[in-house]
Structures are given as structure tokens and as C-alpha cells.
Amino acid sequence: MTGWSFEGQPFNPIFIVEVANLKNSEVEKEIDNRIKKDYFAHGTSVKLGWLIDPINRIIWVYKRNKRDSPYRYQRKWEDLDAGDVLPDFTLQLESLELEGIDDNIGKDSESDYEEEEDDDDDDEDDDDEGEKRRKKIKKNKAAECAYCDLRFTSTKETSKET
């Protein structure tokens, strides 16, 4: 996967992160292959990759060996240090507030992005903006980063109904 771009400009990442529910082994294999064959392909600049499953608390770390081939190893569910790839960067897993994650992660439709209607008839604004976001996330059975507006969803739909 060469020729990446970001906002129309050439982009050569050195670090990638995938977030997914890895309960299904086929999903894990698909993502593992994408990371190894696309992101870590010969000629790409990626030096470090993380595959994080916040539901099942699984972390895979991807790096290159001396022959420039990708390999991975599983880590304990603890803070992740990006080492010399991103000096002074540590992902503090305890501080991640991923609300509303369950086995239905990945159900993605246009309605997932609609604002929740306010059921209150009064015009008082009881909820702060953060509380509204948390309610919306729970309604949509997805997760949103506590620090930005990124949504975490699976790449594969589940058929389980709640």
C-alpha cells in the first residue's frame, strides 16, 4: 500500500493503529494480513503498529525484524509505550473512556450518525455536551474516544440482536 495520502497530500506514516473486536478469529486474520501485507509492505515507512481490542483487552504489537519483515507479539493489557518511533508517547489504557462497547460493535448505518432527539419538552439544557455525546454513543452501540471525535467500530457486522 504505497502512495498514501492525507487531505490530498502525500503521507508516509511511521506508526499505525487498528482498533477492532477480535473475538471472531476471521476478523483477526483479516486485520493481521492487512497490517502485515499493506502497512508493513516492503518499501513502506511504517515502523510500529498496534492492534487493540478494548472489548476483549487484547493488544498485538507489530514491528519489523532485521530483514525488514513484519512480526507481531501479544502484550498484556497495560500502557503502551511507542519507544523511539514516537518518543515520549505512551497510550494510557486506563484513561481511555470507551463507553457503550459491546458485542454489537460494528453495526454501522446512516442512523448511527443521527443526533439523538431530546425527549424532554422543557427548554432547560440539563445535559452538558459531554453527557449528550455519552448518551449518543450508548444508543449507537459504538465507542468514541474521550479525547477526540473518533468512533471505534468493528470492520465486520455481527448478527446478534439485543
mmCIF file of C-alpha atoms in Angstrom, residues 12-129:
data_model
loop_
_atom_site.group_PDB
_atom_site.id
_atom_site.type_symbol
_atom_site.label_atom_id
_atom_site.label_comp_id
_atom_site.label_asym_id
_atom_site.label_seq_id
_atom_site.Cartn_x
_atom_site.Cartn_y
_atom_site.Cartn_z
ATOM 1 C CA ASN A 12 4.214 8.353 4.802
ATOM 2 C CA PRO A 13 3.160 7.103 8.256
ATOM 3 C CA ILE A 14 5.665 5.526 10.625
ATOM 4 C CA PHE A 15 3.012 4.385 13.109
ATOM 5 C CA ILE A 16 -0.419 2.785 12.632
ATOM 6 C CA VAL A 17 -3.212 1.723 14.982
ATOM 7 C CA GLU A 18 -6.180 -0.541 14.285
ATOM 8 C CA VAL A 19 -8.987 -0.876 16.835
ATOM 9 C CA ALA A 20 -11.363 -3.818 16.467
ATOM 10 C CA ASN A 21 -13.279 -6.543 18.255
ATOM 11 C CA LEU A 22 -11.068 -9.612 17.747
ATOM 12 C CA LYS A 23 -13.493 -12.140 19.222
ATOM 13 C CA ASN A 24 -14.028 -13.512 15.708
ATOM 14 C CA SER A 25 -10.822 -15.210 14.512
ATOM 15 C CA GLU A 26 -11.632 -14.407 10.870
ATOM 16 C CA VAL A 27 -11.708 -10.685 11.667
ATOM 17 C CA GLU A 28 -8.371 -11.006 13.447
ATOM 18 C CA LYS A 29 -6.820 -12.847 10.471
ATOM 19 C CA GLU A 30 -8.140 -10.244 8.028
ATOM 20 C CA ILE A 31 -6.724 -7.339 10.027
ATOM 21 C CA ASP A 32 -3.438 -9.169 10.700
ATOM 22 C CA ASN A 33 -2.992 -9.758 6.950
ATOM 23 C CA ARG A 34 -3.816 -6.120 6.145
ATOM 24 C CA ILE A 35 -1.300 -4.858 8.683
ATOM 25 C CA LYS A 36 1.466 -7.199 7.517
ATOM 26 C CA LYS A 37 0.843 -7.021 3.758
ATOM 27 C CA ASP A 38 -0.275 -3.403 3.357
ATOM 28 C CA TYR A 39 1.054 -1.270 6.191
ATOM 29 C CA PHE A 40 4.312 -3.207 6.660
ATOM 30 C CA ALA A 41 4.888 -3.991 2.972
ATOM 31 C CA HIS A 42 8.470 -3.649 1.735
ATOM 32 C CA GLY A 43 9.084 -0.040 0.786
ATOM 33 C CA THR A 44 6.632 1.437 3.291
ATOM 34 C CA SER A 45 7.783 3.619 6.156
ATOM 35 C CA VAL A 46 5.710 2.041 8.960
ATOM 36 C CA LYS A 47 7.911 1.051 11.903
ATOM 37 C CA LEU A 48 5.324 0.354 14.609
ATOM 38 C CA GLY A 49 1.748 -0.879 14.639
ATOM 39 C CA TRP A 50 -0.773 -1.605 17.350
ATOM 40 C CA LEU A 51 -3.867 -3.774 17.013
ATOM 41 C CA ILE A 52 -6.043 -3.018 20.028
ATOM 42 C CA ASP A 53 -9.214 -4.805 21.105
ATOM 43 C CA PRO A 54 -10.656 -2.802 24.022
ATOM 44 C CA ILE A 55 -13.582 -5.209 24.413
ATOM 45 C CA ASN A 56 -11.532 -8.361 24.979
ATOM 46 C CA ARG A 57 -8.460 -6.490 26.275
ATOM 47 C CA ILE A 58 -6.087 -7.784 23.597
ATOM 48 C CA ILE A 59 -3.051 -5.920 22.285
ATOM 49 C CA TRP A 60 -0.857 -7.013 19.375
ATOM 50 C CA VAL A 61 2.318 -5.039 18.655
ATOM 51 C CA TYR A 62 3.756 -5.095 15.115
ATOM 52 C CA LYS A 63 7.366 -4.285 14.245
ATOM 53 C CA ARG A 64 9.972 -5.081 11.591
ATOM 54 C CA ASN A 65 12.794 -7.565 12.079
ATOM 55 C CA LYS A 66 16.378 -7.094 10.842
ATOM 56 C CA ARG A 67 15.367 -8.397 7.394
ATOM 57 C CA ASP A 68 12.604 -5.740 7.249
ATOM 58 C CA SER A 69 9.842 -8.370 7.555
ATOM 59 C CA PRO A 70 6.896 -7.728 9.884
ATOM 60 C CA TYR A 71 6.330 -9.723 13.039
ATOM 61 C CA ARG A 72 3.933 -9.387 15.922
ATOM 62 C CA TYR A 73 3.730 -10.239 19.587
ATOM 63 C CA GLN A 74 0.937 -10.046 22.125
ATOM 64 C CA ARG A 75 1.175 -7.659 25.068
ATOM 65 C CA LYS A 76 -0.512 -7.554 28.432
ATOM 66 C CA TRP A 77 -3.333 -5.040 28.801
ATOM 67 C CA GLU A 78 -1.195 -2.207 30.123
ATOM 68 C CA ASP A 79 0.002 1.188 28.966
ATOM 69 C CA LEU A 80 1.723 1.132 25.575
ATOM 70 C CA ASP A 81 4.985 2.973 25.046
ATOM 71 C CA ALA A 82 5.778 3.884 21.435
ATOM 72 C CA GLY A 83 9.522 3.728 22.118
ATOM 73 C CA ASP A 84 11.870 5.546 19.773
ATOM 74 C CA VAL A 85 9.257 5.616 16.989
ATOM 75 C CA LEU A 86 7.264 8.273 18.887
ATOM 76 C CA PRO A 87 9.460 9.354 21.802
ATOM 77 C CA ASP A 88 7.627 10.330 24.970
ATOM 78 C CA PHE A 89 4.300 8.944 23.691
ATOM 79 C CA THR A 90 2.508 6.432 25.892
ATOM 80 C CA LEU A 91 -1.065 5.294 25.365
ATOM 81 C CA GLN A 92 -2.547 5.100 28.856
ATOM 82 C CA LEU A 93 -5.202 2.416 28.541
ATOM 83 C CA GLU A 94 -6.796 3.169 31.905
ATOM 84 C CA SER A 95 -7.575 6.697 30.748
ATOM 85 C CA LEU A 96 -9.472 5.535 27.675
ATOM 86 C CA GLU A 97 -13.167 6.058 28.212
ATOM 87 C CA LEU A 98 -14.747 3.817 25.618
ATOM 88 C CA GLU A 99 -18.410 3.785 26.557
ATOM 89 C CA GLY A 100 -21.077 1.622 25.024
ATOM 90 C CA ILE A 101 -18.814 -1.055 23.613
ATOM 91 C CA ASP A 102 -20.436 -4.462 23.449
ATOM 92 C CA ASP A 103 -20.734 -7.432 21.094
ATOM 93 C CA ASN A 104 -22.741 -5.320 18.647
ATOM 94 C CA ILE A 105 -19.833 -3.044 17.843
ATOM 95 C CA GLY A 106 -19.657 -2.580 14.124
ATOM 96 C CA LYS A 107 -23.340 -2.094 13.357
ATOM 97 C CA ASP A 108 -22.879 0.928 11.178
ATOM 98 C CA SER A 109 -25.654 2.674 9.317
ATOM 99 C CA GLU A 110 -26.734 6.180 8.478
ATOM 100 C CA SER A 111 -28.904 6.236 11.601
ATOM 101 C CA ASP A 112 -25.807 5.717 13.748
ATOM 102 C CA TYR A 113 -24.734 9.236 12.896
ATOM 103 C CA GLU A 114 -28.031 10.979 13.539
ATOM 104 C CA GLU A 115 -28.351 13.128 16.622
ATOM 105 C CA GLU A 116 -30.487 11.720 19.410
ATOM 106 C CA GLU A 117 -33.714 13.652 19.770
ATOM 107 C CA ASP A 118 -34.294 15.307 23.122
ATOM 108 C CA ASP A 119 -37.291 13.642 24.806
ATOM 109 C CA ASP A 120 -37.662 16.485 27.311
ATOM 110 C CA ASP A 121 -40.362 19.012 26.486
ATOM 111 C CA ASP A 122 -38.800 21.731 28.590
ATOM 112 C CA ASP A 123 -36.209 24.020 27.113
ATOM 113 C CA GLU A 124 -33.781 23.672 30.000
ATOM 114 C CA ASP A 125 -30.386 22.453 28.935
ATOM 115 C CA ASP A 126 -29.769 19.960 31.746
ATOM 116 C CA ASP A 127 -27.144 17.947 29.898
ATOM 117 C CA ASP A 128 -23.725 19.273 29.143
ATOM 118 C CA GLU A 129 -22.222 18.494 25.750
#
